[in-house]
mmCIF file of C-alpha atoms in Angstrom:
data_model
loop_
_atom_site.group_PDB
_atom_site.id
_atom_site.type_symbol
_atom_site.label_atom_id
_atom_site.label_comp_id
_atom_site.label_asym_id
_atom_site.label_seq_id
_atom_site.Cartn_x
_atom_site.Cartn_y
_atom_site.Cartn_z
ATOM 1 C CA UNK S 92 122.142 -24.432 105.532
ATOM 2 C CA UNK S 93 125.193 -24.880 107.705
ATOM 3 C CA UNK S 94 125.771 -21.831 109.861
ATOM 4 C CA UNK S 95 129.022 -20.538 111.227
ATOM 5 C CA UNK S 96 129.079 -19.313 114.807
ATOM 6 C CA UNK S 97 131.037 -16.202 115.500
ATOM 7 C CA UNK S 98 132.457 -15.730 118.969
ATOM 8 C CA UNK S 99 133.524 -12.149 118.370
ATOM 9 C CA UNK S 100 134.750 -9.765 115.734
ATOM 10 C CA UNK S 101 138.518 -9.781 115.739
ATOM 11 C CA UNK S 102 139.038 -7.228 113.017
ATOM 12 C CA UNK S 103 141.390 -4.279 113.322
ATOM 13 C CA UNK S 104 142.031 -1.322 111.064
ATOM 14 C CA UNK S 105 145.243 0.283 109.953
ATOM 15 C CA UNK S 106 143.771 3.434 108.467
ATOM 16 C CA UNK S 107 140.625 4.891 106.962
ATOM 17 C CA UNK S 108 140.528 7.539 104.266
ATOM 18 C CA UNK S 109 137.151 9.208 104.005
ATOM 19 C CA UNK S 110 135.211 11.296 101.554
ATOM 20 C CA UNK S 111 136.249 10.620 98.008
ATOM 21 C CA UNK S 112 139.174 8.631 99.324
ATOM 22 C CA UNK S 113 141.581 11.380 100.457
ATOM 23 C CA UNK S 114 140.250 12.019 103.947
ATOM 24 C CA UNK S 115 139.599 15.668 103.205
ATOM 25 C CA UNK S 116 135.855 15.768 103.674
ATOM 26 C CA UNK S 117 134.287 16.917 106.904
ATOM 27 C CA UNK S 118 132.764 13.557 107.861
ATOM 28 C CA UNK S 119 136.131 11.785 107.713
ATOM 29 C CA UNK S 120 137.134 12.615 111.290
ATOM 30 C CA UNK S 121 137.591 9.914 113.879
ATOM 31 C CA UNK S 122 134.932 11.085 116.338
ATOM 32 C CA UNK S 123 131.755 9.685 114.834
ATOM 33 C CA UNK S 124 129.124 7.418 116.257
ATOM 34 C CA UNK S 125 129.807 3.883 115.023
ATOM 35 C CA UNK S 126 126.444 3.221 113.344
ATOM 36 C CA UNK S 127 123.088 4.818 112.774
ATOM 37 C CA UNK S 128 120.018 2.606 112.468
ATOM 38 C CA UNK S 129 116.379 2.925 111.514
ATOM 39 C CA UNK S 130 113.456 1.653 113.493
ATOM 40 C CA UNK S 131 111.561 -1.507 112.625
ATOM 41 C CA UNK S 132 112.199 -5.205 112.723
ATOM 42 C CA UNK S 133 114.883 -5.077 110.031
ATOM 43 C CA UNK S 134 117.521 -2.730 111.426
ATOM 44 C CA UNK S 135 119.248 -0.810 108.645
ATOM 45 C CA UNK S 136 122.759 0.302 109.558
ATOM 46 C CA UNK S 137 125.142 2.922 108.205
ATOM 47 C CA UNK S 138 128.785 2.335 109.080
ATOM 48 C CA UNK S 139 130.299 5.798 109.387
ATOM 49 C CA UNK S 140 133.799 6.868 108.413
ATOM 50 C CA UNK S 141 136.178 7.023 111.379
ATOM 51 C CA UNK S 142 138.355 5.078 113.765
ATOM 52 C CA UNK S 143 137.913 1.300 114.000
ATOM 53 C CA UNK S 144 135.961 1.222 110.734
ATOM 54 C CA UNK S 145 136.806 -2.426 110.039
ATOM 55 C CA UNK S 146 135.826 -3.537 113.545
ATOM 56 C CA UNK S 147 132.547 -1.655 113.347
ATOM 57 C CA UNK S 148 131.814 -3.098 109.905
ATOM 58 C CA UNK S 149 132.357 -6.671 111.091
ATOM 59 C CA UNK S 150 130.210 -5.981 114.153
ATOM 60 C CA UNK S 151 127.431 -4.712 111.901
ATOM 61 C CA UNK S 152 127.660 -7.872 109.786
ATOM 62 C CA UNK S 153 127.415 -10.090 112.872
ATOM 63 C CA UNK S 154 124.580 -8.146 114.472
ATOM 64 C CA UNK S 155 122.579 -7.623 111.262
ATOM 65 C CA UNK S 156 118.929 -8.643 111.247
ATOM 66 C CA UNK S 157 117.258 -10.468 108.347
ATOM 67 C CA UNK S 158 116.100 -8.024 105.709
ATOM 68 C CA UNK S 159 118.412 -5.217 106.780
ATOM 69 C CA UNK S 160 120.734 -3.069 104.672
ATOM 70 C CA UNK S 161 124.262 -2.194 105.765
ATOM 71 C CA UNK S 162 125.446 0.957 104.019
ATOM 72 C CA UNK S 163 129.126 1.769 103.549
ATOM 73 C CA UNK S 164 130.400 5.305 102.966
ATOM 74 C CA UNK S 165 132.718 6.556 100.268
ATOM 75 C CA UNK S 166 136.388 6.136 101.099
ATOM 76 C CA UNK S 167 139.290 3.713 101.007
ATOM 77 C CA UNK S 168 139.395 1.591 104.161
ATOM 78 C CA UNK S 169 142.368 -0.555 105.160
ATOM 79 C CA UNK S 170 141.420 -4.009 106.454
ATOM 80 C CA UNK S 171 143.679 -6.412 108.322
ATOM 81 C CA UNK S 172 141.250 -9.340 108.645
ATOM 82 C CA UNK S 173 138.650 -10.935 106.414
ATOM 83 C CA UNK S 174 134.962 -10.139 106.847
ATOM 84 C CA UNK S 175 132.164 -12.665 107.381
ATOM 85 C CA UNK S 176 128.381 -12.572 106.955
ATOM 86 C CA UNK S 177 126.042 -15.333 108.139
ATOM 87 C CA UNK S 178 122.658 -13.597 108.376
ATOM 88 C CA UNK S 179 119.935 -14.183 105.777
ATOM 89 C CA UNK S 180 118.443 -11.403 103.720
ATOM 90 C CA UNK S 181 121.156 -8.779 104.195
ATOM 91 C CA UNK S 182 122.159 -6.164 101.627
ATOM 92 C CA UNK S 183 125.710 -4.795 101.843
ATOM 93 C CA UNK S 184 125.811 -1.579 99.838
ATOM 94 C CA UNK S 185 128.599 0.915 99.148
ATOM 95 C CA UNK S 186 128.575 4.257 97.364
ATOM 96 C CA UNK S 187 129.928 2.768 94.088
ATOM 97 C CA UNK S 188 132.750 0.563 92.813
ATOM 98 C CA UNK S 189 135.027 3.561 92.499
ATOM 99 C CA UNK S 190 134.058 5.289 95.751
ATOM 100 C CA UNK S 191 133.902 2.532 98.413
ATOM 101 C CA UNK S 192 137.090 0.456 98.517
ATOM 102 C CA UNK S 193 137.926 -2.197 101.099
ATOM 103 C CA UNK S 194 141.708 -2.536 100.857
ATOM 104 C CA UNK S 195 143.157 -5.837 102.112
ATOM 105 C CA UNK S 196 146.787 -5.381 101.101
ATOM 106 C CA UNK S 197 147.862 -5.621 104.760
ATOM 107 C CA UNK S 198 145.508 -8.499 105.545
ATOM 108 C CA UNK S 199 146.768 -10.985 108.129
ATOM 109 C CA UNK S 200 146.393 -14.606 107.127
ATOM 110 C CA UNK S 201 145.358 -15.849 103.711
ATOM 111 C CA UNK S 202 141.580 -15.991 103.878
ATOM 112 C CA UNK S 203 138.887 -14.329 101.804
ATOM 113 C CA UNK S 204 138.238 -10.624 101.788
ATOM 114 C CA UNK S 205 134.545 -11.361 102.430
ATOM 115 C CA UNK S 206 132.914 -14.735 103.139
ATOM 116 C CA UNK S 207 129.120 -15.115 102.922
ATOM 117 C CA UNK S 208 127.366 -18.249 104.189
ATOM 118 C CA UNK S 209 123.720 -17.100 104.288
ATOM 119 C CA UNK S 210 120.811 -16.907 101.851
ATOM 120 C CA UNK S 211 119.153 -13.985 100.054
ATOM 121 C CA UNK S 212 122.187 -11.713 100.280
ATOM 122 C CA UNK S 213 122.888 -8.791 97.940
ATOM 123 C CA UNK S 214 126.394 -7.359 97.558
ATOM 124 C CA UNK S 215 126.539 -4.125 95.610
ATOM 125 C CA UNK S 216 128.492 -0.956 94.840
ATOM 126 C CA UNK S 217 131.873 -1.513 96.485
ATOM 127 C CA UNK S 218 135.358 -2.820 95.700
ATOM 128 C CA UNK S 219 137.449 -5.494 97.393
ATOM 129 C CA UNK S 220 141.127 -4.913 96.651
ATOM 130 C CA UNK S 221 144.260 -7.035 97.105
ATOM 131 C CA UNK S 222 142.871 -9.730 99.402
ATOM 132 C CA UNK S 223 145.361 -12.436 100.340
ATOM 133 C CA UNK S 224 142.912 -15.193 99.420
ATOM 134 C CA UNK S 225 139.749 -15.104 97.344
ATOM 135 C CA UNK S 226 138.120 -11.711 96.933
ATOM 136 C CA UNK S 227 134.481 -12.482 97.769
ATOM 137 C CA UNK S 228 133.392 -16.064 98.414
ATOM 138 C CA UNK S 229 129.894 -17.311 99.105
ATOM 139 C CA UNK S 230 129.249 -20.910 100.096
ATOM 140 C CA UNK S 231 125.838 -22.523 100.366
ATOM 141 C CA UNK S 232 124.352 -19.065 99.814
ATOM 142 C CA UNK S 233 121.144 -19.479 97.807
ATOM 143 C CA UNK S 234 119.608 -16.566 95.884
ATOM 144 C CA UNK S 235 122.748 -14.480 96.180
ATOM 145 C CA UNK S 236 123.317 -11.366 94.065
ATOM 146 C CA UNK S 237 126.665 -9.845 93.157
ATOM 147 C CA UNK S 238 125.807 -6.550 91.486
ATOM 148 C CA UNK S 239 128.099 -3.651 90.544
ATOM 149 C CA UNK S 240 130.970 -4.873 92.719
ATOM 150 C CA UNK S 241 134.644 -4.962 91.822
ATOM 151 C CA UNK S 242 137.370 -7.334 92.934
ATOM 152 C CA UNK S 243 140.911 -6.522 91.902
ATOM 153 C CA UNK S 244 144.560 -7.227 92.524
ATOM 154 C CA UNK S 245 146.655 -4.267 91.511
ATOM 155 C CA UNK S 246 149.946 -4.493 89.646
ATOM 156 C CA UNK S 247 151.106 -7.039 87.113
ATOM 157 C CA UNK S 248 149.463 -10.498 87.068
ATOM 158 C CA UNK S 249 151.052 -12.641 89.790
ATOM 159 C CA UNK S 250 150.672 -16.152 91.157
ATOM 160 C CA UNK S 251 150.730 -14.524 94.598
ATOM 161 C CA UNK S 252 147.295 -13.021 93.941
ATOM 162 C CA UNK S 253 144.186 -14.628 95.380
ATOM 163 C CA UNK S 254 142.785 -17.544 93.409
ATOM 164 C CA UNK S 255 139.211 -16.370 92.777
ATOM 165 C CA UNK S 256 137.684 -12.931 92.514
ATOM 166 C CA UNK S 257 133.944 -13.598 92.778
ATOM 167 C CA UNK S 258 133.420 -17.156 94.004
ATOM 168 C CA UNK S 259 129.929 -18.573 94.693
ATOM 169 C CA UNK S 260 129.914 -22.315 95.338
ATOM 170 C CA UNK S 261 127.328 -24.939 96.324
ATOM 171 C CA UNK S 262 124.433 -22.574 95.718
ATOM 172 C CA UNK S 263 121.116 -22.353 93.891
ATOM 173 C CA UNK S 264 119.997 -19.179 92.078
ATOM 174 C CA UNK S 265 123.177 -17.153 91.554
ATOM 175 C CA UNK S 266 123.159 -13.738 89.885
ATOM 176 C CA UNK S 267 126.417 -11.972 88.962
ATOM 177 C CA UNK S 268 125.921 -8.766 86.995
ATOM 178 C CA UNK S 269 127.862 -5.636 86.084
ATOM 179 C CA UNK S 270 130.914 -6.654 88.095
ATOM 180 C CA UNK S 271 134.568 -6.049 87.275
ATOM 181 C CA UNK S 272 137.187 -8.614 88.233
ATOM 182 C CA UNK S 273 140.901 -8.212 87.595
ATOM 183 C CA UNK S 274 144.045 -10.179 88.462
ATOM 184 C CA UNK S 275 142.810 -13.502 89.928
ATOM 185 C CA UNK S 276 145.413 -16.279 89.770
ATOM 186 C CA UNK S 277 142.695 -18.843 88.997
ATOM 187 C CA UNK S 278 139.354 -17.448 87.820
ATOM 188 C CA UNK S 279 138.000 -13.927 87.956
ATOM 189 C CA UNK S 280 134.375 -15.085 88.167
ATOM 190 C CA UNK S 281 134.010 -18.698 89.268
ATOM 191 C CA UNK S 282 130.722 -20.518 89.882
ATOM 192 C CA UNK S 283 131.131 -24.070 91.159
ATOM 193 C CA UNK S 284 128.826 -26.947 92.128
ATOM 194 C CA UNK S 285 125.776 -24.741 91.723
ATOM 195 C CA UNK S 286 122.575 -24.546 89.672
ATOM 196 C CA UNK S 287 120.442 -21.812 88.088
ATOM 197 C CA UNK S 288 123.121 -19.256 87.327
ATOM 198 C CA UNK S 289 123.175 -15.981 85.414
ATOM 199 C CA UNK S 290 126.499 -14.254 84.730
ATOM 200 C CA UNK S 291 125.764 -11.144 82.670
ATOM 201 C CA UNK S 292 127.222 -7.809 81.637
ATOM 202 C CA UNK S 293 130.493 -8.239 83.556
ATOM 203 C CA UNK S 294 134.090 -7.286 82.747
ATOM 204 C CA UNK S 295 136.737 -9.947 83.452
ATOM 205 C CA UNK S 296 140.321 -9.055 82.552
ATOM 206 C CA UNK S 297 143.909 -10.018 83.387
ATOM 207 C CA UNK S 298 142.882 -13.210 85.217
ATOM 208 C CA UNK S 299 144.104 -16.705 84.400
ATOM 209 C CA UNK S 300 140.502 -17.603 83.514
ATOM 210 C CA UNK S 301 138.047 -14.796 82.979
ATOM 211 C CA UNK S 302 134.833 -16.688 83.777
ATOM 212 C CA UNK S 303 134.571 -20.319 84.844
ATOM 213 C CA UNK S 304 131.459 -22.466 85.248
ATOM 214 C CA UNK S 305 132.497 -25.717 86.940
ATOM 215 C CA UNK S 306 130.450 -28.779 87.916
ATOM 216 C CA UNK S 307 127.304 -26.687 87.604
ATOM 217 C CA UNK S 308 124.002 -26.856 85.743
ATOM 218 C CA UNK S 309 121.659 -24.423 84.017
ATOM 219 C CA UNK S 310 123.971 -21.455 83.505
ATOM 220 C CA UNK S 311 123.626 -18.423 81.242
ATOM 221 C CA UNK S 312 126.827 -16.490 80.477
ATOM 222 C CA UNK S 313 125.609 -13.493 78.515
ATOM 223 C CA UNK S 314 126.782 -10.063 77.436
ATOM 224 C CA UNK S 315 130.149 -10.098 79.175
ATOM 225 C CA UNK S 316 133.441 -8.551 78.091
ATOM 226 C CA UNK S 317 136.206 -11.110 78.622
ATOM 227 C CA UNK S 318 139.623 -9.815 77.608
ATOM 228 C CA UNK S 319 143.324 -10.032 78.388
ATOM 229 C CA UNK S 320 143.020 -13.256 80.387
ATOM 230 C CA UNK S 321 144.980 -16.435 79.670
ATOM 231 C CA UNK S 322 141.686 -18.200 78.937
ATOM 232 C CA UNK S 323 138.405 -16.388 78.397
ATOM 233 C CA UNK S 324 135.393 -18.521 79.404
ATOM 234 C CA UNK S 325 135.814 -22.054 80.790
ATOM 235 C CA UNK S 326 133.076 -24.668 81.223
ATOM 236 C CA UNK S 327 134.548 -27.635 83.103
ATOM 237 C CA UNK S 328 133.372 -30.763 84.873
ATOM 238 C CA UNK S 329 135.928 -32.323 87.225
ATOM 239 C CA UNK S 330 136.037 -35.640 89.116
ATOM 240 C CA UNK S 331 135.947 -36.254 92.856
ATOM 241 C CA UNK S 332 133.798 -33.281 93.810
ATOM 242 C CA UNK S 333 130.562 -33.407 95.845
ATOM 243 C CA UNK S 334 128.575 -32.232 92.796
ATOM 244 C CA UNK S 335 129.397 -33.573 89.340
ATOM 245 C CA UNK S 336 127.633 -33.917 86.022
ATOM 246 C CA UNK S 337 127.895 -30.299 84.872
ATOM 247 C CA UNK S 338 125.439 -29.559 82.074
ATOM 248 C CA UNK S 339 123.346 -27.000 80.219
ATOM 249 C CA UNK S 340 125.459 -23.860 79.852
ATOM 250 C CA UNK S 341 124.697 -21.212 77.244
ATOM 251 C CA UNK S 342 127.557 -18.858 76.309
ATOM 252 C CA UNK S 343 125.942 -16.062 74.327
ATOM 253 C CA UNK S 344 126.540 -12.470 73.169
ATOM 254 C CA UNK S 345 129.951 -12.095 74.802
ATOM 255 C CA UNK S 346 132.979 -10.165 73.546
ATOM 256 C CA UNK S 347 135.912 -12.559 73.959
ATOM 257 C CA UNK S 348 139.117 -10.904 72.801
ATOM 258 C CA UNK S 349 142.859 -10.554 73.360
ATOM 259 C CA UNK S 350 143.047 -13.390 75.885
ATOM 260 C CA UNK S 351 146.798 -13.691 75.475
ATOM 261 C CA UNK S 352 148.025 -12.929 78.995
ATOM 262 C CA UNK S 353 150.587 -15.451 80.234
ATOM 263 C CA UNK S 354 149.206 -18.191 82.430
ATOM 264 C CA UNK S 355 150.284 -17.155 85.933
ATOM 265 C CA UNK S 356 148.413 -19.842 87.905
ATOM 266 C CA UNK S 357 150.436 -21.548 90.646
ATOM 267 C CA UNK S 358 151.797 -24.919 89.474
ATOM 268 C CA UNK S 359 149.422 -27.795 90.158
ATOM 269 C CA UNK S 360 146.191 -25.848 89.685
ATOM 270 C CA UNK S 361 143.887 -27.286 87.047
ATOM 271 C CA UNK S 362 143.887 -23.943 85.207
ATOM 272 C CA UNK S 363 147.694 -23.980 85.075
ATOM 273 C CA UNK S 364 147.221 -26.185 81.998
ATOM 274 C CA UNK S 365 145.077 -23.632 80.169
ATOM 275 C CA UNK S 366 147.045 -22.472 77.116
ATOM 276 C CA UNK S 367 147.369 -18.716 76.898
ATOM 277 C CA UNK S 368 145.324 -17.398 74.015
ATOM 278 C CA UNK S 369 142.111 -19.441 74.268
ATOM 279 C CA UNK S 370 138.692 -17.821 74.051
ATOM 280 C CA UNK S 371 136.349 -20.604 75.242
ATOM 281 C CA UNK S 372 137.334 -24.005 76.647
ATOM 282 C CA UNK S 373 134.735 -26.730 77.137
ATOM 283 C CA UNK S 374 136.036 -29.734 79.066
ATOM 284 C CA UNK S 375 134.133 -32.880 80.033
ATOM 285 C CA UNK S 376 130.769 -31.106 80.172
ATOM 286 C CA UNK S 377 127.362 -31.926 78.712
ATOM 287 C CA UNK S 378 125.009 -29.694 76.681
ATOM 288 C CA UNK S 379 127.018 -26.544 76.112
ATOM 289 C CA UNK S 380 126.079 -24.019 73.433
ATOM 290 C CA UNK S 381 128.427 -21.276 72.194
ATOM 291 C CA UNK S 382 126.482 -18.860 70.018
ATOM 292 C CA UNK S 383 126.331 -15.221 68.908
ATOM 293 C CA UNK S 384 129.665 -14.297 70.483
ATOM 294 C CA UNK S 385 132.345 -12.030 69.049
ATOM 295 C CA UNK S 386 135.810 -13.609 69.129
ATOM 296 C CA UNK S 387 138.924 -11.592 68.292
ATOM 297 C CA UNK S 388 142.696 -12.014 68.585
ATOM 298 C CA UNK S 389 143.048 -15.122 70.749
ATOM 299 C CA UNK S 390 146.464 -16.473 69.779
ATOM 300 C CA UNK S 391 145.843 -20.206 70.353
ATOM 301 C CA UNK S 392 142.179 -20.805 69.473
ATOM 302 C CA UNK S 393 138.783 -19.220 69.811
ATOM 303 C CA UNK S 394 136.977 -22.417 70.879
ATOM 304 C CA UNK S 395 138.684 -25.515 72.329
ATOM 305 C CA UNK S 396 136.622 -28.648 73.043
ATOM 306 C CA UNK S 397 138.516 -31.208 75.070
ATOM 307 C CA UNK S 398 138.295 -34.245 77.307
ATOM 308 C CA UNK S 399 139.663 -34.263 80.844
ATOM 309 C CA UNK S 400 143.253 -35.357 80.401
ATOM 310 C CA UNK S 401 144.366 -36.412 83.894
ATOM 311 C CA UNK S 402 144.106 -39.820 85.542
ATOM 312 C CA UNK S 403 141.039 -40.319 87.760
ATOM 313 C CA UNK S 404 139.496 -43.115 89.825
ATOM 314 C CA UNK S 405 135.860 -41.993 90.093
ATOM 315 C CA UNK S 406 133.820 -44.685 88.340
ATOM 316 C CA UNK S 407 130.869 -42.306 87.822
ATOM 317 C CA UNK S 408 132.868 -39.584 86.081
ATOM 318 C CA UNK S 409 132.600 -39.019 82.344
ATOM 319 C CA UNK S 410 135.678 -37.161 81.083
ATOM 320 C CA UNK S 411 134.318 -36.512 77.574
ATOM 321 C CA UNK S 412 132.658 -33.348 76.294
ATOM 322 C CA UNK S 413 129.329 -34.243 74.725
ATOM 323 C CA UNK S 414 126.377 -32.514 73.106
ATOM 324 C CA UNK S 415 128.360 -29.383 72.251
ATOM 325 C CA UNK S 416 127.018 -26.839 69.754
ATOM 326 C CA UNK S 417 128.962 -23.923 68.255
ATOM 327 C CA UNK S 418 127.109 -21.583 65.919
ATOM 328 C CA UNK S 419 126.550 -18.065 64.635
ATOM 329 C CA UNK S 420 129.656 -16.538 66.182
ATOM 330 C CA UNK S 421 131.922 -13.874 64.697
ATOM 331 C CA UNK S 422 135.599 -14.817 64.424
ATOM 332 C CA UNK S 423 138.622 -12.565 64.124
ATOM 333 C CA UNK S 424 142.250 -13.650 63.971
ATOM 334 C CA UNK S 425 143.359 -16.652 66.031
ATOM 335 C CA UNK S 426 145.700 -19.635 66.037
ATOM 336 C CA UNK S 427 148.734 -17.662 64.877
ATOM 337 C CA UNK S 428 150.851 -18.415 67.985
ATOM 338 C CA UNK S 429 149.441 -21.545 69.677
ATOM 339 C CA UNK S 430 150.717 -22.255 73.174
ATOM 340 C CA UNK S 431 151.340 -25.375 75.251
ATOM 341 C CA UNK S 432 150.811 -28.810 73.719
ATOM 342 C CA UNK S 433 148.792 -27.204 70.940
ATOM 343 C CA UNK S 434 151.905 -25.388 69.802
ATOM 344 C CA UNK S 435 153.556 -28.721 69.110
ATOM 345 C CA UNK S 436 150.464 -30.164 67.457
ATOM 346 C CA UNK S 437 150.115 -27.108 65.216
ATOM 347 C CA UNK S 438 153.084 -28.266 63.180
ATOM 348 C CA UNK S 439 150.927 -31.158 61.941
ATOM 349 C CA UNK S 440 148.454 -28.757 60.329
ATOM 350 C CA UNK S 441 150.826 -26.213 58.835
ATOM 351 C CA UNK S 442 151.801 -24.193 61.908
ATOM 352 C CA UNK S 443 148.631 -22.199 62.488
ATOM 353 C CA UNK S 444 145.497 -23.532 64.144
ATOM 354 C CA UNK S 445 141.909 -22.854 63.026
ATOM 355 C CA UNK S 446 139.418 -21.014 65.253
ATOM 356 C CA UNK S 447 137.617 -24.160 66.471
ATOM 357 C CA UNK S 448 139.515 -27.183 67.807
ATOM 358 C CA UNK S 449 138.285 -30.531 69.115
ATOM 359 C CA UNK S 450 140.765 -32.992 70.603
ATOM 360 C CA UNK S 451 138.869 -35.907 69.034
ATOM 361 C CA UNK S 452 138.903 -38.085 72.155
ATOM 362 C CA UNK S 453 135.838 -40.362 72.231
ATOM 363 C CA UNK S 454 136.773 -43.074 74.742
ATOM 364 C CA UNK S 455 138.736 -43.601 77.949
ATOM 365 C CA UNK S 456 139.977 -46.365 80.195
ATOM 366 C CA UNK S 457 139.431 -49.142 77.669
ATOM 367 C CA UNK S 458 135.768 -48.252 77.140
ATOM 368 C CA UNK S 459 134.146 -48.380 73.724
ATOM 369 C CA UNK S 460 134.011 -45.235 71.642
ATOM 370 C CA UNK S 461 131.149 -42.862 72.477
ATOM 371 C CA UNK S 462 129.072 -40.723 70.149
ATOM 372 C CA UNK S 463 129.795 -37.408 71.832
ATOM 373 C CA UNK S 464 127.706 -35.314 69.394
ATOM 374 C CA UNK S 465 129.815 -32.277 68.477
ATOM 375 C CA UNK S 466 127.829 -29.907 66.231
ATOM 376 C CA UNK S 467 129.640 -27.069 64.424
ATOM 377 C CA UNK S 468 127.135 -24.868 62.597
ATOM 378 C CA UNK S 469 129.416 -22.180 61.148
ATOM 379 C CA UNK S 470 130.170 -21.155 57.552
ATOM 380 C CA UNK S 471 132.730 -23.249 55.703
ATOM 381 C CA UNK S 472 135.096 -20.280 55.865
ATOM 382 C CA UNK S 473 135.421 -20.783 59.647
ATOM 383 C CA UNK S 474 138.201 -23.307 60.136
ATOM 384 C CA UNK S 475 137.864 -26.444 62.271
ATOM 385 C CA UNK S 476 140.182 -29.284 63.180
ATOM 386 C CA UNK S 477 139.614 -32.620 64.885
ATOM 387 C CA UNK S 478 143.048 -33.400 66.313
ATOM 388 C CA UNK S 479 142.312 -37.117 66.432
ATOM 389 C CA UNK S 480 144.300 -37.625 69.645
ATOM 390 C CA UNK S 481 142.507 -40.831 70.548
ATOM 391 C CA UNK S 482 143.442 -40.866 74.226
ATOM 392 C CA UNK S 483 145.470 -39.194 76.954
ATOM 393 C CA UNK S 484 148.287 -38.644 77.798
ATOM 394 C CA UNK S 485 148.966 -36.939 74.493
ATOM 395 C CA UNK S 486 151.117 -38.768 71.993
ATOM 396 C CA UNK S 487 151.678 -36.238 69.240
ATOM 397 C CA UNK S 488 153.030 -38.912 66.920
ATOM 398 C CA UNK S 489 149.696 -40.744 67.188
ATOM 399 C CA UNK S 490 147.559 -37.684 66.390
ATOM 400 C CA UNK S 491 145.469 -37.896 63.240
ATOM 401 C CA UNK S 492 144.224 -34.372 62.445
ATOM 402 C CA UNK S 493 141.203 -33.947 60.206
ATOM 403 C CA UNK S 494 139.503 -30.804 58.952
ATOM 404 C CA UNK S 495 136.239 -32.699 58.440
ATOM 405 C CA UNK S 496 133.528 -31.528 60.792
ATOM 406 C CA UNK S 497 131.879 -34.137 63.003
ATOM 407 C CA UNK S 498 128.487 -35.413 61.943
ATOM 408 C CA UNK S 499 126.673 -34.060 64.986
ATOM 409 C CA UNK S 500 123.155 -32.767 65.487
ATOM 410 C CA UNK S 501 121.838 -29.604 67.094
ATOM 411 C CA UNK S 502 121.146 -29.906 70.804
ATOM 412 C CA UNK S 503 118.039 -27.755 70.392
ATOM 413 C CA UNK S 504 116.914 -24.948 72.660
ATOM 414 C CA UNK S 505 118.728 -24.483 75.924
ATOM 415 C CA UNK S 506 116.636 -24.313 79.097
ATOM 416 C CA UNK S 507 115.660 -20.824 80.218
ATOM 417 C CA UNK S 508 117.403 -19.846 83.432
ATOM 418 C CA UNK S 509 114.884 -18.349 85.840
ATOM 419 C CA UNK S 510 116.058 -17.020 89.191
ATOM 420 C CA UNK S 511 113.738 -16.795 92.160
ATOM 421 C CA UNK S 512 115.134 -13.396 93.193
ATOM 422 C CA UNK S 513 115.771 -11.596 89.886
ATOM 423 C CA UNK S 514 114.263 -10.846 86.507
#
């Protein structure tokens, strides 16, 4: 793993509010020792409330020993620089999401709130608020755990917010559980170019994309509440990245509702094209199963299956979704106010769109048509449309919509995701 060398901690603090956050408790004075540590090879550290909290926290992260725990107190702590951790086996633990808040609203620069570049790290029981860049990013951090943390941008959704809330990338064995992410201008929970991933029991709301699995393999997205985003759960594979060929994602037992927030992504971002009101979008990925979810009130569509629509030059990239299975879900109202290009296409099928939509693209760049194997195993009462677009860019006049379901076959059992560091 590539390591980052730190010359010094250059973090300053504007203020620190102790106790339950109002500075009224007795241990919230500014005359405390900076840390207290236990004996033994792994030096556990408690960062006390008081002056220079941010500087002392960054120092503790730099000087941590493998296997140690850094404990944060209750309080709201103003940070003016991002934090970094590059020591293996460290646990960073607060009092709870609601009690320990690292507030980055006056952060200098545009970096992450917290950047982790080491293995076997656990982040738990604290909040990162209003970071200028991503909330918490981990890169090349194998066996990382995000548990009971919160990342949020307060106020109305804004393109000025950081892009990603929780952002592991280029990692193996990723666990994200019981987190709460709100207000990201790209994706609330984003896992990219990684393998062996569990995203479970989280709340993602008021982001552009609630949860995104991109260019990754062997992912389980289970038991989450995904609401009030522009798009709920996205499974993408994009060209020109170091890791491609995303495959084997199971989206199961999630509540995916009310994802009708306007798309507030900065122009040019890939998610800026996500139509507000989509529950699940599968784009250019292989072996994706959507089952046993509860969909409700997504104004464009509950499930959208689509090819990658932009020009690309990577000869090894396959822009088509293939081996996609949708079954045994519960569907509430959808398609009553379709957005983006789908709004224009809706006029071809009577104005409203059915819950499940496939763009119908089966070839690209002059290649022969491909059997992409789309399998819809839902009752006949659940509407479906193949838009019959043929190719990109979209020519609405050339669309040939059909309500006939594709003659696909089940993709069978999905691989069990087993993490080396978690049940």
